[in-house]
Amino acid sequence: MTNSTSLIKNIITQKKYKDKMHWTDYFSYFYLFLGVFLMFGPIIWLGLSSVKTNAGIQEYPPTILPLSQIQLEVDGYDKPLSLYNVTLEDGSITQLAEIKRVGITSKMVDPKDNEKKYKIPIDKREKIREFSVQWENYLDPLRKYNFLLYFKNSIFVTVVATIITLIINSMAAYALSIYEFRGKNVALVFVIGTLLIPLTIILVPVFYVIANFGMINSLWGVILPGAATPTGVFLLRQYMLTLPRELIEAARMDHASEWAIYWRIVLPLSIPAIAVLAIFSIMWRWNDFLWPLIVLSKSEVYTLQIALNAFHGELTSQWNYVLAMTMLTLLPIALIFTYLQKFITTGIASTGMK
């Protein structure tokens, strides 16, 4: 970890000349910071917007910080009214509460004296805001909309599907990389060729098969259709080609079974590639939307992505809940990626060797 930190520090602080900055150094830093901003800017905006009110999210022009307009109770009105700084005709500035807006005119009332009412042009008023973090955006969906159940469903689908994917793909890759048999290259071409088939073409046939097996509105109907992936088979096969054949031949001479060779020798040596495939599988399954939307129609078996879609109505959308729950759905993927990212470079680089 220390060596990696030192290497990153040396790369970042490296200059063309030791005693001065060259124009290429300025350009490199600009390009670096621009890339960081483009990658992390949307995530920061998402995090800040997730603690805004629904009205604050839809404000124009938008604000970066979670600022919400102050509202107060006024005698004679059922709902809280929004507070504004208003410039009157005599040039004085006072605080008024808005009753309603009609076109370019706002009907307002003095909160201290509800008998005094005004008609103010909308360009003569300014919203009074305060810094307000709406943690209810995170708590309400968990309490009211049973989001913990949706989290459990997504975790179950992701974990089980990833385990099945790793087992099936690694077995197929083992056969295509270690064994020598007639039609091996044809089988490999057939597996890779399935990448050319768009998902939309096979949706109806796969749905028909799932329906005949009685897996509609079942999490297994989401898990099993994508259990074997051609990308995973190719990735693991390319990595297993780099393994020393001497180890496998020595194990066979010691009368080790093919299962023992696969389980005790090939799989442990293929951990970097398996970790890469695990990351890809977790990301695919956790973020999958189209297939669960087709298979699942009962709310008790919804995954997170389908549950988030439920916040979009025909007339209104609860963006404060959508953004807050989207932020929560990003955390597991970010943590897993952070933990397994050390295998990505090794695994992908080795799959290109033969």
CSV table of C-alpha atoms in Angstrom, one decimal:
chain,number,residue,atom,x,y,z
A,1,MET,CA,0.0,0.0,0.0
A,2,THR,CA,2.9,2.3,0.9
A,3,ASN,CA,4.7,1.6,-2.4
A,4,SER,CA,1.5,2.3,-4.4
A,5,THR,CA,1.0,5.6,-2.6
A,6,SER,CA,4.6,6.6,-3.2
A,7,LEU,CA,4.3,5.7,-6.9
A,8,ILE,CA,1.1,7.7,-7.3
A,9,LYS,CA,2.7,10.7,-5.5
A,10,ASN,CA,5.7,10.5,-7.8
A,11,ILE,CA,3.6,10.4,-10.9
A,12,ILE,CA,1.4,13.3,-9.8
A,13,THR,CA,4.3,15.5,-8.8
A,14,GLN,CA,6.6,14.6,-11.8
A,15,LYS,CA,7.7,17.6,-13.9
A,16,LYS,CA,9.6,17.9,-17.2
A,17,TYR,CA,12.3,20.0,-15.5
A,18,LYS,CA,13.3,19.7,-11.9
A,19,ASP,CA,13.7,23.5,-11.3
A,20,LYS,CA,10.7,24.9,-13.1
A,21,MET,CA,7.3,24.2,-14.6
A,22,HIS,CA,7.0,23.7,-18.4
A,23,TRP,CA,3.8,24.5,-20.3
A,24,THR,CA,3.2,20.8,-20.8
A,25,ASP,CA,3.2,20.4,-17.0
A,26,TYR,CA,0.4,23.0,-16.7
A,27,PHE,CA,-1.5,21.3,-19.5
A,28,SER,CA,-1.1,17.9,-17.8
A,29,TYR,CA,-2.4,19.2,-14.5
A,30,PHE,CA,-5.3,20.9,-16.3
A,31,TYR,CA,-6.2,17.7,-18.1
A,32,LEU,CA,-5.9,15.7,-14.9
A,33,PHE,CA,-8.2,18.0,-12.8
A,34,LEU,CA,-10.6,18.2,-15.7
A,35,GLY,CA,-10.9,14.4,-15.8
A,36,VAL,CA,-11.4,14.3,-12.0
A,37,PHE,CA,-14.1,16.9,-12.2
A,38,LEU,CA,-15.9,15.1,-15.0
A,39,MET,CA,-15.8,11.8,-13.1
A,40,PHE,CA,-16.6,12.9,-9.6
A,41,GLY,CA,-18.6,16.1,-10.3
A,42,PRO,CA,-21.9,14.3,-11.1
A,43,ILE,CA,-21.5,12.2,-8.0
A,44,ILE,CA,-20.9,15.2,-5.8
A,45,TRP,CA,-23.9,16.9,-7.3
A,46,LEU,CA,-26.0,13.8,-6.7
A,47,GLY,CA,-24.9,13.7,-3.1
A,48,LEU,CA,-25.7,17.3,-2.5
A,49,SER,CA,-29.0,17.1,-4.3
A,50,SER,CA,-30.1,14.0,-2.4
A,51,VAL,CA,-30.4,16.1,0.8
A,52,LYS,CA,-32.5,18.9,-0.8
A,53,THR,CA,-36.2,19.3,-0.7
A,54,ASN,CA,-38.2,18.3,-3.8
A,55,ALA,CA,-38.9,21.9,-4.5
A,56,GLY,CA,-35.2,22.8,-4.1
A,57,ILE,CA,-34.2,20.2,-6.6
A,58,GLN,CA,-36.5,21.6,-9.3
A,59,GLU,CA,-35.5,25.2,-8.6
A,60,TYR,CA,-34.1,27.3,-11.5
A,61,PRO,CA,-31.4,28.4,-11.5
A,62,PRO,CA,-30.3,25.5,-9.4
A,63,THR,CA,-28.2,25.8,-6.3
A,64,ILE,CA,-25.2,23.7,-5.5
A,65,LEU,CA,-25.7,23.6,-1.7
A,66,PRO,CA,-28.9,22.2,-0.1
A,67,LEU,CA,-30.6,25.5,0.4
A,68,SER,CA,-34.4,25.5,1.0
A,69,GLN,CA,-36.8,28.4,1.0
A,70,ILE,CA,-38.0,29.4,4.4
A,71,GLN,CA,-41.7,28.8,5.0
A,72,LEU,CA,-43.8,29.9,7.9
A,73,GLU,CA,-47.3,29.6,9.3
A,74,VAL,CA,-49.6,32.6,8.7
A,75,ASP,CA,-52.9,33.0,10.5
A,76,GLY,CA,-55.8,32.3,8.3
A,77,TYR,CA,-54.0,29.9,5.9
A,78,ASP,CA,-53.9,26.1,6.1
A,79,LYS,CA,-50.5,25.5,4.6
A,80,PRO,CA,-47.2,27.2,5.3
A,81,LEU,CA,-46.4,30.1,3.0
A,82,SER,CA,-43.0,30.8,1.3
A,83,LEU,CA,-41.2,33.9,2.6
A,84,TYR,CA,-39.6,36.5,0.3
A,85,ASN,CA,-37.7,39.7,0.5
A,86,VAL,CA,-39.8,42.2,-1.5
A,87,THR,CA,-38.9,45.6,-2.9
A,88,LEU,CA,-42.0,47.9,-2.5
A,89,GLU,CA,-42.9,50.8,-4.8
A,90,ASP,CA,-41.3,53.3,-2.3
A,91,GLY,CA,-38.0,51.4,-2.5
A,92,SER,CA,-38.2,49.9,0.9
A,93,ILE,CA,-37.5,46.2,1.4
A,94,THR,CA,-39.8,44.0,3.6
A,95,GLN,CA,-40.5,40.4,4.1
A,96,LEU,CA,-43.8,39.0,2.7
A,97,ALA,CA,-45.3,35.6,2.3
A,98,GLU,CA,-46.6,34.4,-1.0
A,99,ILE,CA,-50.3,33.3,-1.1
A,100,LYS,CA,-50.2,32.4,-4.8
A,101,ARG,CA,-48.7,33.4,-8.1
A,102,VAL,CA,-50.8,34.4,-11.1
A,103,GLY,CA,-48.7,34.9,-14.2
A,104,ILE,CA,-46.1,37.6,-13.6
A,105,THR,CA,-47.8,38.8,-10.4
A,106,SER,CA,-47.6,37.3,-7.0
A,107,LYS,CA,-50.3,37.8,-4.4
A,108,MET,CA,-48.6,38.2,-1.0
A,109,VAL,CA,-49.4,38.9,2.6
A,110,ASP,CA,-47.6,40.5,5.5
A,111,PRO,CA,-46.9,37.6,7.9
A,112,LYS,CA,-47.2,40.0,10.9
A,113,ASP,CA,-50.5,41.4,9.8
A,114,ASN,CA,-52.6,39.0,7.6
A,115,GLU,CA,-55.0,41.9,6.7
A,116,LYS,CA,-52.3,43.6,4.6
A,117,LYS,CA,-52.1,42.1,1.2
A,118,TYR,CA,-50.1,43.1,-1.8
A,119,LYS,CA,-49.7,42.4,-5.5
A,120,ILE,CA,-46.0,42.2,-6.4
A,121,PRO,CA,-44.3,41.7,-9.7
A,122,ILE,CA,-42.3,38.5,-9.5
A,123,ASP,CA,-39.1,40.3,-10.5
A,124,LYS,CA,-39.4,42.5,-7.3
A,125,ARG,CA,-39.2,39.6,-4.9
A,126,GLU,CA,-36.3,37.4,-3.8
A,127,LYS,CA,-36.5,34.0,-2.0
A,128,ILE,CA,-35.2,33.8,1.5
A,129,ARG,CA,-33.2,30.6,1.8
A,130,GLU,CA,-31.5,28.8,4.7
A,131,PHE,CA,-29.1,25.9,4.7
A,132,SER,CA,-31.1,22.8,5.4
A,133,VAL,CA,-30.2,19.2,5.1
A,134,GLN,CA,-33.2,16.9,4.5
A,135,TRP,CA,-32.2,13.6,6.1
A,136,GLU,CA,-35.8,12.6,5.7
A,137,ASN,CA,-35.1,11.9,2.1
A,138,TYR,CA,-33.1,8.8,3.2
A,139,LEU,CA,-35.2,7.8,6.2
A,140,ASP,CA,-38.7,8.1,4.7
A,141,PRO,CA,-38.3,5.5,1.9
A,142,LEU,CA,-36.8,3.1,4.4
A,143,ARG,CA,-39.7,3.5,6.7
A,144,LYS,CA,-42.7,4.1,4.4
A,145,TYR,CA,-41.8,2.3,1.2
A,146,ASN,CA,-40.1,-0.9,2.5
A,147,PHE,CA,-36.8,-0.2,0.8
A,148,LEU,CA,-35.0,-2.5,3.1
A,149,LEU,CA,-36.8,-5.4,1.5
A,150,TYR,CA,-35.8,-4.1,-2.0
A,151,PHE,CA,-32.2,-4.0,-0.7
A,152,LYS,CA,-32.4,-7.6,0.5
A,153,ASN,CA,-33.8,-8.6,-2.9
A,154,SER,CA,-31.0,-6.9,-4.8
A,155,ILE,CA,-28.4,-8.3,-2.5
A,156,PHE,CA,-29.8,-11.9,-2.9
A,157,VAL,CA,-29.9,-11.5,-6.7
A,158,THR,CA,-26.4,-10.1,-7.0
A,159,VAL,CA,-24.7,-12.5,-4.6
A,160,VAL,CA,-26.4,-15.7,-5.9
A,161,ALA,CA,-26.1,-14.7,-9.6
A,162,THR,CA,-22.4,-13.8,-9.2
A,163,ILE,CA,-21.6,-17.1,-7.5
A,164,ILE,CA,-23.4,-19.1,-10.2
A,165,THR,CA,-21.8,-17.0,-13.0
A,166,LEU,CA,-18.3,-17.6,-11.6
A,167,ILE,CA,-18.8,-21.3,-11.3
A,168,ILE,CA,-20.4,-21.9,-14.7
A,169,ASN,CA,-18.0,-19.5,-16.6
A,170,SER,CA,-14.9,-20.9,-14.9
A,171,MET,CA,-15.9,-24.5,-15.7
A,172,ALA,CA,-16.5,-23.5,-19.3
A,173,ALA,CA,-13.2,-21.6,-19.5
A,174,TYR,CA,-11.3,-24.5,-17.9
A,175,ALA,CA,-12.6,-26.9,-20.6
A,176,LEU,CA,-11.8,-24.4,-23.5
A,177,SER,CA,-8.3,-23.6,-22.2
A,178,ILE,CA,-7.0,-26.9,-20.7
A,179,TYR,CA,-8.6,-29.7,-22.7
A,180,GLU,CA,-7.8,-30.6,-26.3
A,181,PHE,CA,-10.8,-31.9,-28.2
A,182,ARG,CA,-12.2,-31.9,-31.7
A,183,GLY,CA,-14.4,-28.8,-32.3
A,184,LYS,CA,-12.8,-26.8,-29.5
A,185,ASN,CA,-12.3,-23.7,-31.6
A,186,VAL,CA,-15.8,-24.0,-33.1
A,187,ALA,CA,-17.2,-24.1,-29.6
A,188,LEU,CA,-15.2,-21.0,-28.6
A,189,VAL,CA,-16.4,-19.1,-31.7
A,190,PHE,CA,-20.0,-20.1,-30.9
A,191,VAL,CA,-19.6,-18.8,-27.4
A,192,ILE,CA,-18.1,-15.5,-28.4
A,193,GLY,CA,-20.5,-15.2,-31.3
A,194,THR,CA,-23.4,-14.9,-28.9
A,195,LEU,CA,-22.1,-11.4,-28.1
A,196,LEU,CA,-23.3,-10.3,-31.5
A,197,ILE,CA,-26.9,-11.1,-30.6
A,198,PRO,CA,-28.7,-8.0,-29.2
A,199,LEU,CA,-30.5,-8.5,-25.9
A,200,THR,CA,-33.8,-7.2,-27.4
A,201,ILE,CA,-33.9,-10.1,-29.8
A,202,ILE,CA,-33.9,-12.8,-27.2
A,203,LEU,CA,-36.2,-11.1,-24.6
A,204,VAL,CA,-39.4,-12.7,-25.8
A,205,PRO,CA,-38.0,-16.3,-26.2
A,206,VAL,CA,-36.3,-16.1,-22.8
A,207,PHE,CA,-39.5,-14.7,-21.2
A,208,TYR,CA,-41.5,-17.5,-22.7
A,209,VAL,CA,-39.1,-20.1,-21.3
A,210,ILE,CA,-39.1,-18.5,-17.8
A,211,ALA,CA,-42.9,-18.3,-17.9
A,212,ASN,CA,-43.2,-22.1,-18.7
A,213,PHE,CA,-40.9,-22.8,-15.8
A,214,GLY,CA,-43.2,-20.8,-13.5
A,215,MET,CA,-40.5,-18.2,-12.6
A,216,ILE,CA,-42.5,-15.1,-13.3
A,217,ASN,CA,-42.5,-12.8,-10.2
A,218,SER,CA,-39.6,-14.9,-8.8
A,219,LEU,CA,-36.1,-13.7,-8.1
A,220,TRP,CA,-34.8,-17.0,-9.7
A,221,GLY,CA,-36.4,-15.8,-12.9
A,222,VAL,CA,-34.0,-12.8,-12.8
A,223,ILE,CA,-30.9,-14.8,-11.7
A,224,LEU,CA,-30.9,-17.9,-14.0
A,225,PRO,CA,-31.2,-16.5,-17.6
A,226,GLY,CA,-28.0,-14.5,-17.3
A,227,ALA,CA,-26.0,-17.2,-15.4
A,228,ALA,CA,-23.5,-17.9,-18.2
A,229,THR,CA,-22.0,-14.9,-19.9
A,230,PRO,CA,-19.7,-15.2,-23.0
A,231,THR,CA,-17.7,-12.2,-21.8
A,232,GLY,CA,-16.9,-14.1,-18.6
A,233,VAL,CA,-16.0,-17.3,-20.4
A,234,PHE,CA,-13.6,-15.5,-22.8
A,235,LEU,CA,-12.0,-13.5,-19.9
A,236,LEU,CA,-11.3,-16.5,-17.8
A,237,ARG,CA,-10.2,-18.7,-20.7
A,238,GLN,CA,-7.6,-16.1,-21.8
A,239,TYR,CA,-6.2,-16.0,-18.3
A,240,MET,CA,-6.1,-19.8,-17.9
A,241,LEU,CA,-4.1,-20.0,-21.1
A,242,THR,CA,-1.3,-18.3,-19.2
A,243,LEU,CA,-1.1,-20.9,-16.4
A,244,PRO,CA,1.9,-23.3,-16.6
A,245,ARG,CA,0.9,-26.6,-18.1
A,246,GLU,CA,3.6,-28.3,-16.1
A,247,LEU,CA,1.5,-27.9,-12.9
A,248,ILE,CA,-1.5,-29.5,-14.5
A,249,GLU,CA,0.5,-32.4,-16.0
A,250,ALA,CA,2.3,-32.9,-12.7
A,251,ALA,CA,-1.1,-33.1,-10.9
A,252,ARG,CA,-2.3,-35.7,-13.4
A,253,MET,CA,0.8,-37.8,-12.9
A,254,ASP,CA,0.0,-37.7,-9.2
A,255,HIS,CA,-3.5,-39.2,-10.1
A,256,ALA,CA,-5.3,-36.0,-9.2
A,257,SER,CA,-8.9,-36.0,-10.6
A,258,GLU,CA,-10.0,-33.3,-13.0
A,259,TRP,CA,-12.2,-31.8,-10.4
A,260,ALA,CA,-9.2,-31.6,-8.0
A,261,ILE,CA,-7.1,-29.9,-10.7
A,262,TYR,CA,-9.8,-27.4,-11.4
A,263,TRP,CA,-10.7,-26.7,-7.8
A,264,ARG,CA,-7.3,-26.8,-6.1
A,265,ILE,CA,-4.9,-25.6,-8.8
A,266,VAL,CA,-6.6,-23.7,-11.6
A,267,LEU,CA,-9.1,-21.7,-9.6
A,268,PRO,CA,-6.6,-20.4,-6.9
A,269,LEU,CA,-4.2,-19.4,-9.7
A,270,SER,CA,-7.0,-17.6,-11.6
A,271,ILE,CA,-8.1,-15.4,-8.6
A,272,PRO,CA,-7.1,-12.1,-10.4
A,273,ALA,CA,-9.3,-12.8,-13.4
A,274,ILE,CA,-12.1,-14.2,-11.2
A,275,ALA,CA,-12.1,-11.0,-9.2
A,276,VAL,CA,-12.4,-8.9,-12.3
A,277,LEU,CA,-15.3,-11.1,-13.5
A,278,ALA,CA,-16.9,-10.8,-10.0
A,279,ILE,CA,-16.7,-7.0,-10.2
A,280,PHE,CA,-18.3,-7.0,-13.7
A,281,SER,CA,-21.0,-9.5,-12.6
A,282,ILE,CA,-21.8,-7.5,-9.5
A,283,MET,CA,-22.2,-4.3,-11.4
A,284,TRP,CA,-24.3,-5.9,-14.1
A,285,ARG,CA,-26.6,-7.6,-11.7
A,286,TRP,CA,-26.9,-4.7,-9.2
A,287,ASN,CA,-27.7,-2.2,-11.9
A,288,ASP,CA,-29.9,-4.5,-14.1
A,289,PHE,CA,-33.2,-2.8,-14.9
A,290,LEU,CA,-34.8,-4.1,-18.1
A,291,TRP,CA,-35.0,-7.8,-17.4
A,292,PRO,CA,-36.3,-7.4,-13.8
A,293,LEU,CA,-38.8,-4.9,-15.1
A,294,ILE,CA,-40.2,-7.6,-17.5
A,295,VAL,CA,-40.1,-10.5,-15.1
A,296,LEU,CA,-41.2,-8.8,-11.8
A,297,SER,CA,-44.6,-7.2,-11.3
A,298,LYS,CA,-45.2,-7.7,-7.6
A,299,SER,CA,-43.8,-5.1,-5.3
A,300,GLU,CA,-42.6,-7.7,-2.7
A,301,VAL,CA,-40.0,-9.1,-5.2
A,302,TYR,CA,-38.9,-5.7,-6.6
A,303,THR,CA,-35.1,-5.0,-6.8
A,304,LEU,CA,-33.8,-1.6,-6.1
A,305,GLN,CA,-33.8,-0.4,-9.7
A,306,ILE,CA,-37.4,-1.3,-10.2
A,307,ALA,CA,-38.3,0.3,-6.8
A,308,LEU,CA,-36.6,3.5,-7.8
A,309,ASN,CA,-38.7,3.6,-11.0
A,310,ALA,CA,-41.9,3.4,-8.9
A,311,PHE,CA,-41.2,6.9,-7.6
A,312,HIS,CA,-41.9,8.2,-11.1
A,313,GLY,CA,-45.7,8.8,-11.5
A,314,GLU,CA,-47.7,10.0,-14.5
A,315,LEU,CA,-47.9,13.5,-13.2
A,316,THR,CA,-45.2,14.0,-10.6
A,317,SER,CA,-41.9,12.4,-9.6
A,318,GLN,CA,-40.4,12.4,-6.1
A,319,TRP,CA,-36.9,13.4,-7.1
A,320,ASN,CA,-35.7,13.9,-3.5
A,321,TYR,CA,-36.4,10.2,-2.8
A,322,VAL,CA,-35.0,9.0,-6.1
A,323,LEU,CA,-31.7,10.8,-5.7
A,324,ALA,CA,-31.3,9.8,-2.0
A,325,MET,CA,-32.0,6.1,-2.8
A,326,THR,CA,-29.7,6.3,-5.9
A,327,MET,CA,-27.0,7.5,-3.6
A,328,LEU,CA,-27.5,4.5,-1.3
A,329,THR,CA,-27.4,2.1,-4.3
A,330,LEU,CA,-24.0,3.5,-5.3
A,331,LEU,CA,-22.4,2.8,-2.0
A,332,PRO,CA,-22.2,-1.1,-2.1
A,333,ILE,CA,-20.7,-1.0,-5.7
A,334,ALA,CA,-18.2,1.7,-4.7
A,335,LEU,CA,-17.1,-0.3,-1.6
A,336,ILE,CA,-16.7,-3.6,-3.5
A,337,PHE,CA,-14.9,-1.9,-6.4
A,338,THR,CA,-12.5,-0.2,-3.9
A,339,TYR,CA,-11.7,-3.5,-2.3
A,340,LEU,CA,-11.3,-5.5,-5.5
A,341,GLN,CA,-9.7,-2.8,-7.7
A,342,LYS,CA,-6.2,-4.1,-7.1
A,343,PHE,CA,-7.1,-7.2,-9.1
A,344,ILE,CA,-8.4,-5.3,-12.1
A,345,THR,CA,-5.1,-4.3,-13.7
A,346,THR,CA,-3.5,-7.7,-13.1
A,347,GLY,CA,-6.5,-9.7,-14.3
A,348,ILE,CA,-7.2,-7.7,-17.5
A,349,ALA,CA,-3.6,-7.3,-18.4
A,350,SER,CA,-3.0,-11.1,-18.0
A,351,THR,CA,-6.0,-12.0,-20.2
A,352,GLY,CA,-4.2,-10.5,-23.2
A,353,MET,CA,-1.2,-12.8,-22.8
A,354,LYS,CA,-1.0,-16.2,-24.3
